[in-house]
Coordinates of C-alpha atoms in Angstrom, one line a residue:
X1 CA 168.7 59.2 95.6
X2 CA 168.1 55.7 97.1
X3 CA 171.0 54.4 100.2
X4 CA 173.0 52.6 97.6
X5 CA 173.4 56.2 95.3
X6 CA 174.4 58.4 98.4
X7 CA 177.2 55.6 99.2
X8 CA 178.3 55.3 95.4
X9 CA 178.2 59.2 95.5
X10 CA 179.9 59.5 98.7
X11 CA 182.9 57.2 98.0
X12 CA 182.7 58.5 93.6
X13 CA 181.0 61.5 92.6
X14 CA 181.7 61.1 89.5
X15 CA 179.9 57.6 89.4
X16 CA 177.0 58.6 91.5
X17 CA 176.1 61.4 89.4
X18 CA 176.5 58.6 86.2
X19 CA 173.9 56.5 87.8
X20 CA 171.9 60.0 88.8
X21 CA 171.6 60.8 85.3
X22 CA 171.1 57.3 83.9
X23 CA 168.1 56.9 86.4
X24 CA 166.6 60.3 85.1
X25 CA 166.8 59.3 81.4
X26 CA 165.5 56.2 82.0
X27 CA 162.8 58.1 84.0
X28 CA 161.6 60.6 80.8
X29 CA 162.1 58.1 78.6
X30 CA 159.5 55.4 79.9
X31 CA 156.2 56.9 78.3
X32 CA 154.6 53.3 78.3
X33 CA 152.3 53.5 81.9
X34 CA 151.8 49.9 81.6
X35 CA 155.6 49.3 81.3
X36 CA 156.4 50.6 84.7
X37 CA 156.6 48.2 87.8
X38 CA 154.8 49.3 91.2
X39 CA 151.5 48.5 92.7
X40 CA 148.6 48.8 89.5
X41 CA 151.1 46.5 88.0
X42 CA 151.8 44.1 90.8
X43 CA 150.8 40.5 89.4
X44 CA 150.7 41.2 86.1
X45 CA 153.1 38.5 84.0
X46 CA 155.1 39.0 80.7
X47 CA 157.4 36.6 79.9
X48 CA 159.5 37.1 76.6
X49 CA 158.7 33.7 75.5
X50 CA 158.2 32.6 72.0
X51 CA 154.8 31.7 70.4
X52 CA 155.2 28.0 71.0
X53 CA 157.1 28.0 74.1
X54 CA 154.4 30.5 75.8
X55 CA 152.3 26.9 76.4
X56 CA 155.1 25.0 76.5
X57 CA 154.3 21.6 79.0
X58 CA 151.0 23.4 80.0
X59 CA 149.1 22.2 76.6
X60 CA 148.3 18.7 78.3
X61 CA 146.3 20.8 81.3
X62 CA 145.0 23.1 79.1
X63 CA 143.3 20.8 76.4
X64 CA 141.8 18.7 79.7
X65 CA 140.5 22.3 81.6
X66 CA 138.7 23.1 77.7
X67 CA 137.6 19.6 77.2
X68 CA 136.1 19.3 81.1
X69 CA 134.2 22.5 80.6
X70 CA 133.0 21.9 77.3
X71 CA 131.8 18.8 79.4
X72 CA 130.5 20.3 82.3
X73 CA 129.8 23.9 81.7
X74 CA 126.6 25.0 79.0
X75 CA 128.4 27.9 78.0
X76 CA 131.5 26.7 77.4
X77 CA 129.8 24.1 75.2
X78 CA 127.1 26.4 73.5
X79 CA 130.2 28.3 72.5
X80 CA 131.7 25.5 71.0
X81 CA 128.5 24.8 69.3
X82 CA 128.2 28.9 68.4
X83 CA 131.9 28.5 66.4
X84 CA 131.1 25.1 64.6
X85 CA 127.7 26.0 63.2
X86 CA 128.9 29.3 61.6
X87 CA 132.1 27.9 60.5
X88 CA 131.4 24.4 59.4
X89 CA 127.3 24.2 59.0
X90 CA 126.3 21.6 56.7
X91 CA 129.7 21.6 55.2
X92 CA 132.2 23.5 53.4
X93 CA 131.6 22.1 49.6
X94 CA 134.3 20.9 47.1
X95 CA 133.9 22.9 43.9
X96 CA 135.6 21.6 40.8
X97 CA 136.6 23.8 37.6
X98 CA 137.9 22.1 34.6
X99 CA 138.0 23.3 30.9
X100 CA 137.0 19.3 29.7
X101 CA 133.1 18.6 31.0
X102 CA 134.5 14.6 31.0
X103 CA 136.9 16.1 33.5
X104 CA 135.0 18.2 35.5
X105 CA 132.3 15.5 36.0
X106 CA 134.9 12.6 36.8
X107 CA 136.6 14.0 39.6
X108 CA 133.4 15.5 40.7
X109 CA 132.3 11.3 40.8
X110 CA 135.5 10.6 42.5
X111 CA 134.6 12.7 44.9
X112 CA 131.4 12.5 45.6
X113 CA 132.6 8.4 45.9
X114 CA 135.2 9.0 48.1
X115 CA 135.4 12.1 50.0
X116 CA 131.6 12.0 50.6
X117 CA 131.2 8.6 51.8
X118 CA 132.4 7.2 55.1
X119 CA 134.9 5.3 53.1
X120 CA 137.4 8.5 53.3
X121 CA 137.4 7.5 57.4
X122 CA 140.1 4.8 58.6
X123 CA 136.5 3.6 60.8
X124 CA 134.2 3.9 58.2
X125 CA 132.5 6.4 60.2
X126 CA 132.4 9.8 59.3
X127 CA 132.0 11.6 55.8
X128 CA 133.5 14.6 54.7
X129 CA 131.4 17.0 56.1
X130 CA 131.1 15.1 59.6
X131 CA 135.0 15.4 59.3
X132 CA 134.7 18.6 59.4
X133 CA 132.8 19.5 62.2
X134 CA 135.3 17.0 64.4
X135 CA 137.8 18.4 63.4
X136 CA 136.9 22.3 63.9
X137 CA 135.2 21.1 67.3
X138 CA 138.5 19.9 68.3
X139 CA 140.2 23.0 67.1
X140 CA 138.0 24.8 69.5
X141 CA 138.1 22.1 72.4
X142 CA 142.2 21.5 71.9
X143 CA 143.6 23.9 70.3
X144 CA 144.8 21.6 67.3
X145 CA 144.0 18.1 65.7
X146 CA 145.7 16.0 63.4
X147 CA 144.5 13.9 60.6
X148 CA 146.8 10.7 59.0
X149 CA 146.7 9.2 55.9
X150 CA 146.3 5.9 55.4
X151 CA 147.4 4.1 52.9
X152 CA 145.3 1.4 51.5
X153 CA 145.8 -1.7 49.0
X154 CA 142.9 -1.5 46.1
X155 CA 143.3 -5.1 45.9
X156 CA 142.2 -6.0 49.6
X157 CA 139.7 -3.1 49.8
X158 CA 138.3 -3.3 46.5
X159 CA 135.3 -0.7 47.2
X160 CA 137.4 2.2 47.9
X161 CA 137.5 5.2 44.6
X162 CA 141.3 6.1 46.2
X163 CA 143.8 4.7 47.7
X164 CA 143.6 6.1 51.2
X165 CA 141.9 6.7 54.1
X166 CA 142.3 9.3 56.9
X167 CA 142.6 8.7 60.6
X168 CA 141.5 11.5 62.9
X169 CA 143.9 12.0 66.0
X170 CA 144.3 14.1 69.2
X171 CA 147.6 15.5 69.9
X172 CA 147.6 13.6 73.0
X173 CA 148.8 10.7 71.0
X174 CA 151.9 12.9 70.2
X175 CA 155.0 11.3 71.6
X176 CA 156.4 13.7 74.3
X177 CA 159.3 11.8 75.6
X178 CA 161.1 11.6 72.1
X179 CA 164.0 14.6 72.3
X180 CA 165.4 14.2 69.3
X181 CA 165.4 12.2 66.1
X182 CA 169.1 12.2 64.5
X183 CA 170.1 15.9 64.1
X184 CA 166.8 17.3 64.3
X185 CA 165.0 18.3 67.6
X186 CA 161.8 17.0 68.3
X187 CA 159.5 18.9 70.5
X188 CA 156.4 17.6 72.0
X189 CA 156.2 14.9 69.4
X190 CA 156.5 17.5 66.2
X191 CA 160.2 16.8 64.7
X192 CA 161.6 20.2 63.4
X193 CA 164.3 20.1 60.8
X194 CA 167.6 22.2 60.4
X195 CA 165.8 25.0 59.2
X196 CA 162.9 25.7 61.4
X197 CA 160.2 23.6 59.0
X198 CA 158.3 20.8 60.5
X199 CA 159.7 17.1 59.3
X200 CA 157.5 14.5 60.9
X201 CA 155.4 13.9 63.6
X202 CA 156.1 11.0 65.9
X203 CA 152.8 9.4 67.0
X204 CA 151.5 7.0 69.7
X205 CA 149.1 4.0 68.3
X206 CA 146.5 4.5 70.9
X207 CA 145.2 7.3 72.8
X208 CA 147.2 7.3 75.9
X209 CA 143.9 8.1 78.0
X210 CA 142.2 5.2 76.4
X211 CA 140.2 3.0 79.2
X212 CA 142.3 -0.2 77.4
X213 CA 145.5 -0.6 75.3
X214 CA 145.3 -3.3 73.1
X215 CA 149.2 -2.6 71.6
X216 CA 152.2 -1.2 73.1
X217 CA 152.8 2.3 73.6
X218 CA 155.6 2.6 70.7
X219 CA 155.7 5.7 69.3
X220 CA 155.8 6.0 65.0
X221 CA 157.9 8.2 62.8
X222 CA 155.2 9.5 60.6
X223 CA 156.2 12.0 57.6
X224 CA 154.7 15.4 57.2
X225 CA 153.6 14.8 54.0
X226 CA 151.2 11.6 55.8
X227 CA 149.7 14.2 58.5
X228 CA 147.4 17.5 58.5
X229 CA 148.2 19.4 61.2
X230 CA 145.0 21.7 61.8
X231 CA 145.0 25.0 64.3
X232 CA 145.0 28.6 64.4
X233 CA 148.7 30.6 64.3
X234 CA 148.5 34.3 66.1
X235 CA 152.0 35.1 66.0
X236 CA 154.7 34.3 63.8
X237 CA 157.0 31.3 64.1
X238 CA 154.2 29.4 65.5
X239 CA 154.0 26.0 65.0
X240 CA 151.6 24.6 67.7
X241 CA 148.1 25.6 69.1
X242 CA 146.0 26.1 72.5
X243 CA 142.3 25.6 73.0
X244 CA 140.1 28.6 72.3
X245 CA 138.9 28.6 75.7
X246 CA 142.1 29.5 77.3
X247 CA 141.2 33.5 77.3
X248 CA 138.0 33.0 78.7
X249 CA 138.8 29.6 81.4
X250 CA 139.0 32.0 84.2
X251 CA 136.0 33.7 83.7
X252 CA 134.0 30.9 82.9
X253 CA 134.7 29.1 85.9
X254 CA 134.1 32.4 87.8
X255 CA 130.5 32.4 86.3
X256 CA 130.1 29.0 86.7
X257 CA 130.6 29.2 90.9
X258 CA 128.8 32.7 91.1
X259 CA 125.9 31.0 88.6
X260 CA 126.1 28.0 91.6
X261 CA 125.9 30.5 94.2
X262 CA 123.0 32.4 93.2
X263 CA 120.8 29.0 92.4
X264 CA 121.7 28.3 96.0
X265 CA 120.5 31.4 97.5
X266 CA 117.2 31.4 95.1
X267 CA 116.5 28.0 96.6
X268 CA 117.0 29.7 100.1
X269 CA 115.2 32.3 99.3
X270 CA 112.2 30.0 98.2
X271 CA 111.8 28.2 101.5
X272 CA 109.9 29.9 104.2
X273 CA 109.9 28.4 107.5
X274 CA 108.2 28.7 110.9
X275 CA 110.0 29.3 114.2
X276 CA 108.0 28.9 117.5
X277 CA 109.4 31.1 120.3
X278 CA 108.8 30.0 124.0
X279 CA 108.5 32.5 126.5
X280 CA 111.1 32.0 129.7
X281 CA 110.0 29.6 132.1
X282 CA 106.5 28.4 129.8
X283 CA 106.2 24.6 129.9
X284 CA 105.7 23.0 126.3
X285 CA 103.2 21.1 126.2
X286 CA 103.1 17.3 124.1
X287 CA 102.7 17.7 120.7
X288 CA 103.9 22.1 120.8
X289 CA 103.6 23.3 117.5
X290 CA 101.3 20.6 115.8
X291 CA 99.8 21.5 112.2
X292 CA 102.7 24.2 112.0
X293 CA 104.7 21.3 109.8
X294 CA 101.7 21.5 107.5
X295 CA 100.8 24.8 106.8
X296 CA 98.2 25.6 104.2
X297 CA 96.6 28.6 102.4
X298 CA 93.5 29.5 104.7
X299 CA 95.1 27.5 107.6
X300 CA 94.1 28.0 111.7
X301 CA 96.7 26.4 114.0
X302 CA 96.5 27.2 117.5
X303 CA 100.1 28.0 119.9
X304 CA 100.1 27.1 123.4
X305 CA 100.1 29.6 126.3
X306 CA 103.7 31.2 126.1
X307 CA 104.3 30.1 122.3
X308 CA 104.6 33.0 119.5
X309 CA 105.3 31.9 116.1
X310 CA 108.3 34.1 114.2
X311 CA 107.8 34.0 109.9
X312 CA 111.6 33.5 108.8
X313 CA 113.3 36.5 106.4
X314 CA 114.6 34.6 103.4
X315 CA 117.4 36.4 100.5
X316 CA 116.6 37.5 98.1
X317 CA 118.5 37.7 94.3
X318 CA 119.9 40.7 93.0
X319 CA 122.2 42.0 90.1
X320 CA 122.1 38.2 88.8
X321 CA 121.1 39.5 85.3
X322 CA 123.1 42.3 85.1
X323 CA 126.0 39.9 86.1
X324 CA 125.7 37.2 83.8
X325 CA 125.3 39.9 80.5
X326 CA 128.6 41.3 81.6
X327 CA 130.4 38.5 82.4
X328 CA 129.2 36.3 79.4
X329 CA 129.7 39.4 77.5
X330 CA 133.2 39.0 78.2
X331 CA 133.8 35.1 77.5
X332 CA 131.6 36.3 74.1
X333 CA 134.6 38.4 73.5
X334 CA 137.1 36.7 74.2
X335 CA 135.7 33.5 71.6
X336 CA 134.9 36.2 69.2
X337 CA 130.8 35.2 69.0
X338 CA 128.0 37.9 69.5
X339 CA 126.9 37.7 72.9
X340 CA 123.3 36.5 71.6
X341 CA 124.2 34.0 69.9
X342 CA 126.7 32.5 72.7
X343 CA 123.5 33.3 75.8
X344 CA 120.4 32.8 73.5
X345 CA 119.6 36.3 75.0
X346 CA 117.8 38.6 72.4
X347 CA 116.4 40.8 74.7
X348 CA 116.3 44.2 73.6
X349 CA 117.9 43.0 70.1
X350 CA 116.9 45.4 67.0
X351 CA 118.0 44.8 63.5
X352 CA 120.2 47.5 63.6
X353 CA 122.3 46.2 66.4
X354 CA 121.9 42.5 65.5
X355 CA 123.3 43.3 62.1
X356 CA 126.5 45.0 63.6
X357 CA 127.2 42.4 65.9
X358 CA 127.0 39.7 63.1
X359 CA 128.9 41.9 60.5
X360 CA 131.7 41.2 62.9
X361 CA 131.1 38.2 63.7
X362 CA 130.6 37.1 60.2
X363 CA 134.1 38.5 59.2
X364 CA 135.9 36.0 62.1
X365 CA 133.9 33.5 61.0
X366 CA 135.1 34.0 57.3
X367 CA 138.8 34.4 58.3
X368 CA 138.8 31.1 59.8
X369 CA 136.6 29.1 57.1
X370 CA 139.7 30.6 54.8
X371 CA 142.4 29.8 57.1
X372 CA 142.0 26.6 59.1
X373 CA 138.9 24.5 56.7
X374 CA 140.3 25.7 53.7
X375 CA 144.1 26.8 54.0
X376 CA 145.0 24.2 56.0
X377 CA 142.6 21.3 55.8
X378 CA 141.1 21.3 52.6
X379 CA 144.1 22.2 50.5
X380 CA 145.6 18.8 52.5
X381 CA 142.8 16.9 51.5
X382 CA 143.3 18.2 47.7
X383 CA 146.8 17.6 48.2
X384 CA 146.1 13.8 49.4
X385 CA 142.9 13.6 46.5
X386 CA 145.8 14.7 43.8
X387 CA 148.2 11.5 45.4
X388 CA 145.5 9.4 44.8
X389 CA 144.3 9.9 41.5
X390 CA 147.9 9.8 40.4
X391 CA 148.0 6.6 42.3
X392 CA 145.3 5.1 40.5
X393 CA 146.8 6.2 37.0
X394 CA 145.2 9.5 36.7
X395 CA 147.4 12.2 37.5
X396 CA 146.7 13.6 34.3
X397 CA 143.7 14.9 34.9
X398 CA 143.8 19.2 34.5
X399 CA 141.2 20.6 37.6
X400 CA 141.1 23.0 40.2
X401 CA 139.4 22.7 43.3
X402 CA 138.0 25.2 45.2
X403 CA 135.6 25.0 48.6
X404 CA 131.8 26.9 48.8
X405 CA 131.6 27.8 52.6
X406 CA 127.7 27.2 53.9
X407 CA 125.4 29.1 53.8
X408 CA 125.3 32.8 55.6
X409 CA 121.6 32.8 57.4
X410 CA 120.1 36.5 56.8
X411 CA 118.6 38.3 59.8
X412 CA 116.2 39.7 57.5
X413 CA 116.2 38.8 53.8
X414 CA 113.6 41.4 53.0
X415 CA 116.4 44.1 53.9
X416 CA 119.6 42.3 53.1
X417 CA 118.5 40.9 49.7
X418 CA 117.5 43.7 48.0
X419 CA 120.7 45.7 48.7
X420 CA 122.4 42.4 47.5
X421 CA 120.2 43.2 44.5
X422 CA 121.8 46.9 43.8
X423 CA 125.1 46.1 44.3
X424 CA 125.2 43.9 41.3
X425 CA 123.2 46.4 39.3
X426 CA 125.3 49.2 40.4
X427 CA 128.4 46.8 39.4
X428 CA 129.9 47.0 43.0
X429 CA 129.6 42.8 43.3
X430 CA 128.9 39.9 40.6
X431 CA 126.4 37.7 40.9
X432 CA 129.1 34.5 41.4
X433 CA 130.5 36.2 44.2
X434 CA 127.3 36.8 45.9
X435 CA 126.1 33.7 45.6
X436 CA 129.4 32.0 47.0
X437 CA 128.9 34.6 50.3
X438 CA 125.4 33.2 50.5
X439 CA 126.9 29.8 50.7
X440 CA 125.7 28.4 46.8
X441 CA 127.2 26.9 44.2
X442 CA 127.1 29.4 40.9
X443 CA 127.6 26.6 38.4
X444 CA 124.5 24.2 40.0
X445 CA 122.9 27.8 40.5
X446 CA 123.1 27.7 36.3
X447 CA 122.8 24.2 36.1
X448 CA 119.5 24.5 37.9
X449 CA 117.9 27.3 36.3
X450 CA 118.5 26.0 32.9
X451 CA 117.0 22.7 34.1
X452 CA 113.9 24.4 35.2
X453 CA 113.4 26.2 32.1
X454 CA 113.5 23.4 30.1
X455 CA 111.0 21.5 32.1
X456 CA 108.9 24.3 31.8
X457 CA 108.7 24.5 28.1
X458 CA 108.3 20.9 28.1
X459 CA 105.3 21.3 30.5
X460 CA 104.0 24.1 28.7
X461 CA 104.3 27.0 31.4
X462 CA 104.7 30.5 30.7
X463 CA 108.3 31.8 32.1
X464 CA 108.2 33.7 35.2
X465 CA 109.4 37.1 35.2
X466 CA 112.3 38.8 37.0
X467 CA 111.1 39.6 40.4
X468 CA 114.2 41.4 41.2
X469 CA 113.3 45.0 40.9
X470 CA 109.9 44.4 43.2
X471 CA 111.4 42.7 45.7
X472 CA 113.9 45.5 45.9
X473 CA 111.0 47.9 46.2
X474 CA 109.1 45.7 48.7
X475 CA 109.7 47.9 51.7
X476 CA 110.4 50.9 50.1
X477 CA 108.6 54.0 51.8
X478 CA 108.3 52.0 54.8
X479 CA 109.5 53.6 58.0
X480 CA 111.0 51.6 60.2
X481 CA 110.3 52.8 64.0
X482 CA 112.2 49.6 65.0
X483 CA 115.6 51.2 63.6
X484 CA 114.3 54.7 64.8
X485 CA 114.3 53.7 68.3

């Protein structure tokens, strides 16, 4: 019993031996070691805040901490770099399916006129594609990015294929001092209606870090429906996001200075310097120590009486490699990329272990190609597309649109093909769906290979065979002592 049970129990036994109890139960009950309170735990935090509210007012320091790393630190931007290739590459390609050919090869025009031209950017800048890789760098960088539609007059900008343009945005021009808008509560510049669901955004016209403003800083009421709102949800209820690099921040700066450090002490450890010792009471003489500034290989410098000369110990570097794997190991982790690919370190890299790494890789990569390039922005590009086309009088056009993710790079297509090869033979996978993995097109696939069999009958060329079953035997009976090891 602690001083306040023996008073309670002095003055009420009855009550004491309550809180006795209570404490016990309590006691046999907590099985959860990293529940408890006392000194492992000391320091660590767990507030029972929502998934928003866990960065509320700290999303401002956080996107500039992610955005001056990616700046200033190479692996902070390498893994940026990692995250964009894999999920982006040369783009994530609009498909269209249509029963009507006419269809299916007018919207693919519209597209390719619009949505693959810089005329789809409110600058005039960026295509598609390059839209993409902004806007998944800033996912990375931020945490979130929003894209506007804009609204354009056919009549003034006769080029355009649709009405619209879109404007990419960073949250920073979300307008934080709006509280409220009418009966719904705006947060951080997103408007929330009575039941939870996001109603409009209220937005700044210029970045408010811009070196000049060339209008006032008056926020706009901007509808959902205008805005794509683009970021990664971990928990549910969440409605905002935080930069990828908020995991890995402290370790990365923690690298960064211990990275400093060690260059520091190599360069120490690279000088070598000369120190003349005088014995007590010896007279130095004019010029003491001459040619000793100058040293060179085979060089014969002379000391004066009483003068010894004393070779300096420099450090040396230890543990730095063994350091920097573990540690970039960890920010690898923690963004979810294979520590080779985030270090450009393939040292002691075999298939075998190259092959795990990307398979699980590979699947985060896929998860977010479905969920923030296709779930969120390219079904509200489609969405925007659709407004358009109904816009210009042709809403009655029956398509679906679906999205080809890039191309997967092999580590080595002489192994990875061929098993590719007996899973459709052994009816485990079609050959659409493996092609789409690999990143291609099935209908240009077809498209392609009938082309090139007719230009070969036209040319006169024998048809080449099915390779198929030799390149799945091309290694077979090989042992590899790469794997064995």
């Amino acid at each position: 019993m602690n001083p306040i049970d023996r008073i309670v129990h002095f003055l009420n036994p009855v009550a004491g031996s309550r809180r006795i109890m209570a404490r016990a139960r309590a006691a046999t009950i907590m099985n959860y070691d990293a529940a408890s309170r006392g000194r492992r735990t000391y320091g660590w935090k767990a507030p029972g805040t929502s998934a928003d509210a866990a960065a509320y007012g700290s999303r401002q320091r956080l996107r500039n901490l992610s955005r001056d790393m990616i700046r200033n630190r190479p692996y902070a931007a390498r893994g940026r770099d990692v995250v964009v290739a894999n999920v982006v590459g040369e783009g994530i390609v609009p498909t269209v399916t249509a029963a009507d050919e006419a269809t299916k090869r007018m919207v693919e025009e519209l597209i390719a006129a619009h949505l693959l031209t810089p005329s789809v950017d409110a600058l005039g800048e960026y295509d598609l594609y390059e839209m993409q890789s902004i806007v998944m760098s800033t996912v990375f960088s931020d945490g979130e990015v929003l894209l506007r539609r804009r609204v354009r007059n056919m009549r003034y900008e006769p080029g355009l294929a649709l009405p619209f343009r879109v404007e990419l945005l960073e949250v920073d021009q979300l307008d934080t001092t709006v509280q409220s808008w009418g009966q719904n509560l705006v947060e951080e510049g997103v408007e929330y209606g009575p039941t939870g669901a996001v109603e409009a955004y209220h937005i700044l016209p210029e970045h408010p870090g811009a070196v000049r403003h060339r209008r006032r800083q008056e926020s706009t009421r901007v509808h959902w429906s205008d805005i794509i709102h683009v970021r990664k949800f971990d928990r549910p209820g969440q409605l905002r996001g935080v930069p990828w690099l908020a995991p890995a921040m402290m370790t990365l700066g923690e690298i960064s200075d211990y990275q400093e450090a060690q260059i520091l002490k190599q360069k120490m450890a690279a000088l070598l310097a000369v120190v003349v010792e005088w014995d007590s009471g010896s007279t130095r003489p004019a010029g003491a120590g001459a040619g000793l500034e100058e040293l060179e290989p085979g060089a014969m410098v002379e000391l004066p009486e009483g003068a010894k000369a004393k070779f300096t110990d420099p450090p040396t570097v230890e543990g730095y490699d063994e350091f920097m794997r573990r540690g970039l190991s960890a920010v690898a982790t923690a963004l979810g990329v294979t520590y080779e690919s985030l270090a450009g370190d393939l040292k002691d890299v075999n298939f075998s272990s190259a092959r795990m790494g990307r398979n699980e890789m590979d699947r985060l990569v896929r998860m977010w190609q479905r969920n923030l390039m296709i779930g969120q922005l390219g079904a509200g590009l489609e969405r925007w597309f659709r407004d358009g086309l109904r816009m210009r009088g042709l809403g009655n056009l029956t398509f679906g649109l679906g999205w080809t993710p890039p191309r997967r790079i092999l580590i080595d297509p002489t192994r990875e093909i061929p098993a590719m090869i007996e899973e459709m033979e052994a009816g485990l996978s079609s050959r659409q769906r493996t092609q789409r993995e690999l990143g291609r097109d099935p209908d240009t696939i077809r498209a392609e290979r009938v082309e090139d069999e007719k230009k070969d009958r036209d040319a006169g060329l024998a048809p080449v065979a099915p390779a198929a079953r030799a390149y799945g035997n091309l290694n077979k009976g090989n042992d590899d002592a790469e794997d064995r090891q």
